[in-house]
PDB file of C-alpha atoms in Angstrom:
ATOM      1  CA  MET A   1     160.155 106.207  95.364  1.00  0.00           C
ATOM      2  CA  GLY A   2     160.404 108.889  98.059  1.00  0.00           C
ATOM      3  CA  ILE A   3     163.149 110.198 100.408  1.00  0.00           C
ATOM      4  CA  SER A   4     163.346 108.609 103.888  1.00  0.00           C
ATOM      5  CA  VAL A   5     163.369 110.795 106.844  1.00  0.00           C
ATOM      6  CA  ARG A   6     165.827 109.568 109.711  1.00  0.00           C
ATOM      7  CA  ALA A   7     165.398 111.271 113.171  1.00  0.00           C
ATOM      8  CA  ASN A   8     168.988 111.132 114.499  1.00  0.00           C
ATOM      9  CA  THR A   9     172.074 113.498 115.056  1.00  0.00           C
ATOM     10  CA  GLN A  10     173.489 112.123 111.758  1.00  0.00           C
ATOM     11  CA  ALA A  11     170.867 114.058 109.783  1.00  0.00           C
ATOM     12  CA  ALA A  12     173.237 117.194 110.105  1.00  0.00           C
ATOM     13  CA  ALA A  13     175.544 115.431 107.583  1.00  0.00           C
ATOM     14  CA  ALA A  14     172.719 116.073 104.811  1.00  0.00           C
ATOM     15  CA  THR A  15     173.324 119.756 104.731  1.00  0.00           C
ATOM     16  CA  ASN A  16     177.051 119.322 103.331  1.00  0.00           C
ATOM     17  CA  GLY A  17     178.261 122.032 105.880  1.00  0.00           C
ATOM     18  CA  HIS A  18     175.524 124.343 105.217  1.00  0.00           C
ATOM     19  CA  GLU A  19     173.794 125.999 108.469  1.00  0.00           C
ATOM     20  CA  ALA A  20     170.017 124.766 108.867  1.00  0.00           C
ATOM     21  CA  PRO A  21     167.520 127.264 108.407  1.00  0.00           C
ATOM     22  CA  GLU A  22     166.568 128.748 112.080  1.00  0.00           C
ATOM     23  CA  GLY A  23     163.694 126.676 113.307  1.00  0.00           C
ATOM     24  CA  VAL A  24     164.292 123.395 111.221  1.00  0.00           C
ATOM     25  CA  ASP A  25     165.225 120.275 113.054  1.00  0.00           C
ATOM     26  CA  LEU A  26     167.942 118.629 111.382  1.00  0.00           C
ATOM     27  CA  ALA A  27     166.696 115.213 112.693  1.00  0.00           C
ATOM     28  CA  ARG A  28     163.644 115.595 110.347  1.00  0.00           C
ATOM     29  CA  VAL A  29     165.490 117.058 107.183  1.00  0.00           C
ATOM     30  CA  PRO A  30     164.712 114.667 104.295  1.00  0.00           C
ATOM     31  CA  VAL A  31     168.153 112.979 103.795  1.00  0.00           C
ATOM     32  CA  TRP A  32     168.933 114.629 100.423  1.00  0.00           C
ATOM     33  CA  ASP A  33     172.784 113.927 100.250  1.00  0.00           C
ATOM     34  CA  ASP A  34     172.649 110.370 101.903  1.00  0.00           C
ATOM     35  CA  PRO A  35     174.785 107.817 100.125  1.00  0.00           C
ATOM     36  CA  ALA A  36     171.738 105.427 100.388  1.00  0.00           C
ATOM     37  CA  HIS A  37     169.443 107.303  98.444  1.00  0.00           C
ATOM     38  CA  GLY A  38     172.127 108.978  96.113  1.00  0.00           C
ATOM     39  CA  HIS A  39     170.420 107.267  93.239  1.00  0.00           C
ATOM     40  CA  VAL A  40     166.970 108.554  93.976  1.00  0.00           C
ATOM     41  CA  VAL A  41     168.474 112.308  94.151  1.00  0.00           C
ATOM     42  CA  GLY A  42     170.667 111.599  91.188  1.00  0.00           C
ATOM     43  CA  VAL A  43     167.568 110.979  89.154  1.00  0.00           C
ATOM     44  CA  LYS A  44     165.862 114.076  89.918  1.00  0.00           C
ATOM     45  CA  ARG A  45     169.004 115.998  89.075  1.00  0.00           C
ATOM     46  CA  ALA A  46     169.893 114.264  85.990  1.00  0.00           C
ATOM     47  CA  LEU A  47     165.938 114.781  84.888  1.00  0.00           C
ATOM     48  CA  ASP A  48     166.691 118.605  85.547  1.00  0.00           C
ATOM     49  CA  ILE A  49     169.833 118.557  83.262  1.00  0.00           C
ATOM     50  CA  VAL A  50     168.591 116.717  80.523  1.00  0.00           C
ATOM     51  CA  LEU A  51     165.036 118.120  80.427  1.00  0.00           C
ATOM     52  CA  SER A  52     166.097 121.801  80.924  1.00  0.00           C
ATOM     53  CA  LEU A  53     168.930 121.468  78.168  1.00  0.00           C
ATOM     54  CA  LEU A  54     166.278 120.005  75.784  1.00  0.00           C
ATOM     55  CA  LEU A  55     163.968 122.767  76.275  1.00  0.00           C
ATOM     56  CA  LEU A  56     166.603 125.327  75.875  1.00  0.00           C
ATOM     57  CA  VAL A  57     167.425 123.808  72.420  1.00  0.00           C
ATOM     58  CA  PHE A  58     163.807 123.228  71.412  1.00  0.00           C
ATOM     59  CA  LEU A  59     162.604 126.511  72.392  1.00  0.00           C
ATOM     60  CA  ALA A  60     165.514 128.662  71.308  1.00  0.00           C
ATOM     61  CA  PRO A  61     163.453 130.071  68.358  1.00  0.00           C
ATOM     62  CA  LEU A  62     160.755 131.165  70.748  1.00  0.00           C
ATOM     63  CA  LEU A  63     163.149 132.429  73.096  1.00  0.00           C
ATOM     64  CA  LEU A  64     164.553 134.778  70.337  1.00  0.00           C
ATOM     65  CA  ILE A  65     161.028 135.931  69.250  1.00  0.00           C
ATOM     66  CA  ILE A  66     160.032 136.791  72.879  1.00  0.00           C
ATOM     67  CA  ALA A  67     163.380 138.700  73.004  1.00  0.00           C
ATOM     68  CA  ALA A  68     162.696 140.839  70.031  1.00  0.00           C
ATOM     69  CA  MET A  69     158.759 141.436  71.206  1.00  0.00           C
ATOM     70  CA  ILE A  70     160.083 142.993  74.541  1.00  0.00           C
ATOM     71  CA  LYS A  71     162.674 145.279  73.041  1.00  0.00           C
ATOM     72  CA  ALA A  72     160.113 146.284  70.611  1.00  0.00           C
ATOM     73  CA  ASP A  73     157.072 146.726  73.072  1.00  0.00           C
ATOM     74  CA  SER A  74     159.350 149.109  75.739  1.00  0.00           C
ATOM     75  CA  PRO A  75     162.642 150.516  75.962  1.00  0.00           C
ATOM     76  CA  GLY A  76     164.840 148.605  78.349  1.00  0.00           C
ATOM     77  CA  PRO A  77     166.857 145.326  78.787  1.00  0.00           C
ATOM     78  CA  VAL A  78     165.361 141.881  77.586  1.00  0.00           C
ATOM     79  CA  LEU A  79     166.381 140.097  81.007  1.00  0.00           C
ATOM     80  CA  PHE A  80     165.146 141.275  84.579  1.00  0.00           C
ATOM     81  CA  ARG A  81     167.118 140.303  87.594  1.00  0.00           C
ATOM     82  CA  GLN A  82     165.741 139.788  91.165  1.00  0.00           C
ATOM     83  CA  THR A  83     167.237 138.683  94.138  1.00  0.00           C
ATOM     84  CA  ARG A  84     165.560 135.497  95.649  1.00  0.00           C
ATOM     85  CA  VAL A  85     166.307 132.991  98.502  1.00  0.00           C
ATOM     86  CA  GLY A  86     167.788 129.755  97.267  1.00  0.00           C
ATOM     87  CA  ARG A  87     168.697 126.490  99.070  1.00  0.00           C
ATOM     88  CA  TRP A  88     170.008 126.949 102.522  1.00  0.00           C
ATOM     89  CA  GLY A  89     168.853 130.630 102.558  1.00  0.00           C
ATOM     90  CA  LYS A  90     171.453 131.490  99.972  1.00  0.00           C
ATOM     91  CA  PRO A  91     170.148 134.388  97.930  1.00  0.00           C
ATOM     92  CA  PHE A  92     170.622 134.316  94.056  1.00  0.00           C
ATOM     93  CA  SER A  93     169.945 136.559  91.035  1.00  0.00           C
ATOM     94  CA  MET A  94     167.073 134.886  89.273  1.00  0.00           C
ATOM     95  CA  LEU A  95     166.171 135.650  85.405  1.00  0.00           C
ATOM     96  CA  LYS A  96     163.113 136.543  83.897  1.00  0.00           C
ATOM     97  CA  PHE A  97     161.871 138.173  80.915  1.00  0.00           C
ATOM     98  CA  ARG A  98     161.263 141.784  81.730  1.00  0.00           C
ATOM     99  CA  THR A  99     157.484 142.334  81.939  1.00  0.00           C
ATOM    100  CA  MET A 100     157.401 145.871  83.435  1.00  0.00           C
ATOM    101  CA  PHE A 101     158.542 149.547  82.361  1.00  0.00           C
ATOM    102  CA  GLN A 102     162.039 150.419  83.565  1.00  0.00           C
ATOM    103  CA  GLY A 103     162.036 151.741  87.204  1.00  0.00           C
ATOM    104  CA  ALA A 104     159.069 149.513  88.328  1.00  0.00           C
ATOM    105  CA  ASP A 105     160.479 148.582  91.478  1.00  0.00           C
ATOM    106  CA  GLU A 106     160.883 152.156  92.556  1.00  0.00           C
ATOM    107  CA  LYS A 107     157.248 152.526  92.001  1.00  0.00           C
ATOM    108  CA  LYS A 108     156.104 149.658  94.146  1.00  0.00           C
ATOM    109  CA  PRO A 109     155.711 151.535  97.457  1.00  0.00           C
ATOM    110  CA  GLU A 110     153.167 153.953  96.126  1.00  0.00           C
ATOM    111  CA  LEU A 111     150.954 151.071  94.919  1.00  0.00           C
ATOM    112  CA  LEU A 112     151.210 148.808  98.173  1.00  0.00           C
ATOM    113  CA  HIS A 113     147.931 149.820  99.565  1.00  0.00           C
ATOM    114  CA  LEU A 114     146.502 148.505  96.315  1.00  0.00           C
ATOM    115  CA  ASN A 115     147.960 144.809  97.182  1.00  0.00           C
ATOM    116  CA  GLU A 116     145.237 142.320  96.900  1.00  0.00           C
ATOM    117  CA  SER A 117     147.066 139.214  97.720  1.00  0.00           C
ATOM    118  CA  GLU A 118     148.046 138.113 101.331  1.00  0.00           C
ATOM    119  CA  GLY A 119     152.056 138.246 101.357  1.00  0.00           C
ATOM    120  CA  LEU A 120     152.557 138.036  97.767  1.00  0.00           C
ATOM    121  CA  PHE A 121     152.263 141.418  95.857  1.00  0.00           C
ATOM    122  CA  LYS A 122     149.704 141.693  93.459  1.00  0.00           C
ATOM    123  CA  ILE A 123     147.189 144.022  91.771  1.00  0.00           C
ATOM    124  CA  THR A 124     144.899 143.848  89.144  1.00  0.00           C
ATOM    125  CA  GLY A 125     145.586 146.301  86.163  1.00  0.00           C
ATOM    126  CA  ASP A 126     149.246 146.918  87.633  1.00  0.00           C
ATOM    127  CA  PRO A 127     150.245 149.974  85.752  1.00  0.00           C
ATOM    128  CA  ARG A 128     153.928 148.908  85.681  1.00  0.00           C
ATOM    129  CA  ILE A 129     153.505 146.073  83.275  1.00  0.00           C
ATOM    130  CA  THR A 130     153.695 146.442  79.894  1.00  0.00           C
ATOM    131  CA  ARG A 131     151.170 145.226  77.192  1.00  0.00           C
ATOM    132  CA  PHE A 132     153.509 142.283  76.020  1.00  0.00           C
ATOM    133  CA  GLY A 133     154.374 141.766  79.559  1.00  0.00           C
ATOM    134  CA  ARG A 134     150.782 140.908  80.687  1.00  0.00           C
ATOM    135  CA  PHE A 135     150.790 138.209  77.781  1.00  0.00           C
ATOM    136  CA  LEU A 136     154.131 136.860  79.250  1.00  0.00           C
ATOM    137  CA  ARG A 137     152.793 136.864  82.671  1.00  0.00           C
ATOM    138  CA  GLY A 138     149.486 135.195  81.497  1.00  0.00           C
ATOM    139  CA  THR A 139     151.233 132.113  80.096  1.00  0.00           C
ATOM    140  CA  SER A 140     154.115 132.003  82.281  1.00  0.00           C
ATOM    141  CA  LEU A 141     156.476 132.570  79.368  1.00  0.00           C
ATOM    142  CA  ASP A 142     158.555 134.933  81.449  1.00  0.00           C
ATOM    143  CA  GLU A 143     159.622 132.149  83.579  1.00  0.00           C
ATOM    144  CA  LEU A 144     161.640 130.480  80.748  1.00  0.00           C
ATOM    145  CA  PRO A 145     165.217 132.052  81.270  1.00  0.00           C
ATOM    146  CA  GLN A 146     165.006 130.074  84.576  1.00  0.00           C
ATOM    147  CA  LEU A 147     165.710 126.976  82.733  1.00  0.00           C
ATOM    148  CA  LEU A 148     169.498 128.654  82.861  1.00  0.00           C
ATOM    149  CA  HIS A 149     169.244 128.166  86.635  1.00  0.00           C
ATOM    150  CA  VAL A 150     168.301 124.753  86.279  1.00  0.00           C
ATOM    151  CA  VAL A 151     171.220 123.587  84.533  1.00  0.00           C
ATOM    152  CA  THR A 152     173.587 125.651  86.839  1.00  0.00           C
ATOM    153  CA  GLY A 153     172.027 123.804  89.770  1.00  0.00           C
ATOM    154  CA  GLU A 154     170.770 126.958  91.330  1.00  0.00           C
ATOM    155  CA  MET A 155     167.037 125.918  90.604  1.00  0.00           C
ATOM    156  CA  SER A 156     165.136 122.607  89.952  1.00  0.00           C
ATOM    157  CA  LEU A 157     162.214 122.333  87.600  1.00  0.00           C
ATOM    158  CA  VAL A 158     160.124 121.291  90.380  1.00  0.00           C
ATOM    159  CA  GLY A 159     160.266 122.710  93.836  1.00  0.00           C
ATOM    160  CA  PRO A 160     159.320 125.081  96.260  1.00  0.00           C
ATOM    161  CA  ARG A 161     158.700 128.893  95.303  1.00  0.00           C
ATOM    162  CA  PRO A 162     161.723 131.216  95.122  1.00  0.00           C
ATOM    163  CA  LEU A 163     160.841 133.780  97.438  1.00  0.00           C
ATOM    164  CA  VAL A 164     162.071 137.522  97.480  1.00  0.00           C
ATOM    165  CA  PRO A 165     164.131 138.377 100.788  1.00  0.00           C
ATOM    166  CA  ASP A 166     161.209 140.482 102.446  1.00  0.00           C
ATOM    167  CA  GLU A 167     158.653 137.751 101.805  1.00  0.00           C
ATOM    168  CA  ASP A 168     161.144 134.843 103.108  1.00  0.00           C
ATOM    169  CA  GLU A 169     161.530 136.980 106.289  1.00  0.00           C
ATOM    170  CA  ARG A 170     157.785 136.534 107.138  1.00  0.00           C
ATOM    171  CA  ILE A 171     157.851 132.767 106.928  1.00  0.00           C
ATOM    172  CA  PRO A 172     157.241 130.838 110.324  1.00  0.00           C
ATOM    173  CA  ALA A 173     160.443 128.751 111.257  1.00  0.00           C
ATOM    174  CA  PRO A 174     158.762 125.306 110.631  1.00  0.00           C
ATOM    175  CA  SER A 175     158.089 125.893 107.108  1.00  0.00           C
ATOM    176  CA  GLN A 176     161.598 126.943 106.548  1.00  0.00           C
ATOM    177  CA  VAL A 177     162.346 123.099 105.850  1.00  0.00           C
ATOM    178  CA  ARG A 178     161.343 124.339 101.973  1.00  0.00           C
ATOM    179  CA  LEU A 179     164.744 125.963 102.155  1.00  0.00           C
ATOM    180  CA  THR A 180     166.627 122.313 102.247  1.00  0.00           C
ATOM    181  CA  MET A 181     165.437 121.834  98.467  1.00  0.00           C
ATOM    182  CA  ARG A 182     166.564 123.910  95.503  1.00  0.00           C
ATOM    183  CA  PRO A 183     163.700 126.372  94.601  1.00  0.00           C
ATOM    184  CA  GLY A 184     161.855 125.223  91.482  1.00  0.00           C
ATOM    185  CA  MET A 185     160.145 126.765  88.275  1.00  0.00           C
ATOM    186  CA  THR A 186     157.189 125.105  88.906  1.00  0.00           C
ATOM    187  CA  GLY A 187     155.561 123.199  92.083  1.00  0.00           C
ATOM    188  CA  ARG A 188     152.308 122.531  93.994  1.00  0.00           C
ATOM    189  CA  TRP A 189     151.658 126.429  94.329  1.00  0.00           C
ATOM    190  CA  GLN A 190     151.959 126.572  90.585  1.00  0.00           C
ATOM    191  CA  VAL A 191     149.422 124.176  89.445  1.00  0.00           C
ATOM    192  CA  ALA A 192     147.176 125.425  92.402  1.00  0.00           C
ATOM    193  CA  GLY A 193     146.993 129.075  91.123  1.00  0.00           C
ATOM    194  CA  ALA A 194     149.859 130.691  92.973  1.00  0.00           C
ATOM    195  CA  THR A 195     148.405 133.919  92.589  1.00  0.00           C
ATOM    196  CA  ARG A 196     145.060 133.072  94.446  1.00  0.00           C
ATOM    197  CA  ILE A 197     147.054 131.407  97.353  1.00  0.00           C
ATOM    198  CA  PRO A 198     147.932 133.528 100.378  1.00  0.00           C
ATOM    199  CA  LEU A 199     151.710 133.359 101.173  1.00  0.00           C
ATOM    200  CA  LEU A 200     151.758 131.454 104.284  1.00  0.00           C
ATOM    201  CA  GLU A 201     149.620 128.559 102.805  1.00  0.00           C
ATOM    202  CA  MET A 202     151.818 128.533 100.034  1.00  0.00           C
ATOM    203  CA  VAL A 203     154.914 127.967 101.800  1.00  0.00           C
ATOM    204  CA  GLU A 204     152.863 125.199 103.757  1.00  0.00           C
ATOM    205  CA  MET A 205     152.552 123.638 100.417  1.00  0.00           C
ATOM    206  CA  ASP A 206     156.179 123.765  99.638  1.00  0.00           C
ATOM    207  CA  ALA A 207     156.817 122.041 103.254  1.00  0.00           C
ATOM    208  CA  ALA A 208     154.525 119.448 102.476  1.00  0.00           C
ATOM    209  CA  TYR A 209     156.186 118.781  99.179  1.00  0.00           C
ATOM    210  CA  VAL A 210     159.643 118.617 100.624  1.00  0.00           C
ATOM    211  CA  ARG A 211     158.566 116.280 103.276  1.00  0.00           C
ATOM    212  CA  GLU A 212     156.652 113.873 100.658  1.00  0.00           C
ATOM    213  CA  TRP A 213     158.971 114.337  97.680  1.00  0.00           C
ATOM    214  CA  SER A 214     159.348 111.538  95.220  1.00  0.00           C
ATOM    215  CA  ASN A 215     160.580 111.688  91.508  1.00  0.00           C
ATOM    216  CA  PHE A 216     157.029 110.314  90.868  1.00  0.00           C
ATOM    217  CA  GLU A 217     155.576 113.218  92.426  1.00  0.00           C
ATOM    218  CA  ASP A 218     158.026 115.571  90.338  1.00  0.00           C
ATOM    219  CA  LEU A 219     156.504 113.781  87.048  1.00  0.00           C
ATOM    220  CA  LYS A 220     152.986 114.660  88.118  1.00  0.00           C
ATOM    221  CA  LEU A 221     153.475 118.045  88.663  1.00  0.00           C
ATOM    222  CA  LEU A 222     155.570 118.746  85.323  1.00  0.00           C
ATOM    223  CA  VAL A 223     152.757 117.057  83.557  1.00  0.00           C
ATOM    224  CA  ARG A 224     149.972 119.219  85.270  1.00  0.00           C
ATOM    225  CA  THR A 225     151.696 122.321  84.601  1.00  0.00           C
ATOM    226  CA  VAL A 226     151.450 121.881  81.021  1.00  0.00           C
ATOM    227  CA  PRO A 227     147.487 122.595  80.826  1.00  0.00           C
ATOM    228  CA  HIS A 228     148.005 124.868  83.478  1.00  0.00           C
ATOM    229  CA  VAL A 229     149.965 127.247  81.289  1.00  0.00           C
ATOM    230  CA  LEU A 230     148.089 126.518  78.137  1.00  0.00           C
ATOM    231  CA  ARG A 231     145.111 127.983  79.699  1.00  0.00           C
ATOM    232  CA  ARG A 232     146.929 130.934  80.537  1.00  0.00           C
ATOM    233  CA  ARG A 233     146.787 130.966  84.317  1.00  0.00           C
ATOM    234  CA  GLY A 234     150.202 132.513  85.037  1.00  0.00           C
ATOM    235  CA  THR A 235     151.836 133.082  88.525  1.00  0.00           C
TER     236      THR A 235
END
């Protein structure tokens, strides 16, 4: 079951007082907060909470092992915080396991000319990535701390990719409908191979996901994410 889209001025109520992203027609925004569809949206949020809590408990030993390996591999904190753009364009501090040496962000400008991706920064053999960090990225295990954001409601298990501010600034206005949903740990971009997809194509996939969303679609994407991770095709 999906969320209907209504084309009238009452759609503004779906923002719960938040300002719509620039260029997004509120008359075409999926009605996430419409009481008539509350049960559908409630199922998504309930699944987020239950599954993320279960995963945090089940994966606790693995999380501790990863933390110990990071500390043994290189000096610095276990977790890395980075500003990402969340729902309604609100920035939040996203957690990941640290995969780079300290001071990596300061070295990024020196490596921009080596960027191999359209939009997202990626270079083969990035010298800033630690030995264990390369494994974490390859398996997407560095993303596991984001389960905490799912519990708190800043993220969802499935949703649009959370971009850093400078990436978000380059997104065409019509595609910013993606900001009407919580960003996700996985999504269509993940199972399609995020690092190989140009930024503008990725956000179009996100926008299509928002317009076509259903709980069944989320379940399919979660199932497809598992073999993707096992094949070590990280983001």
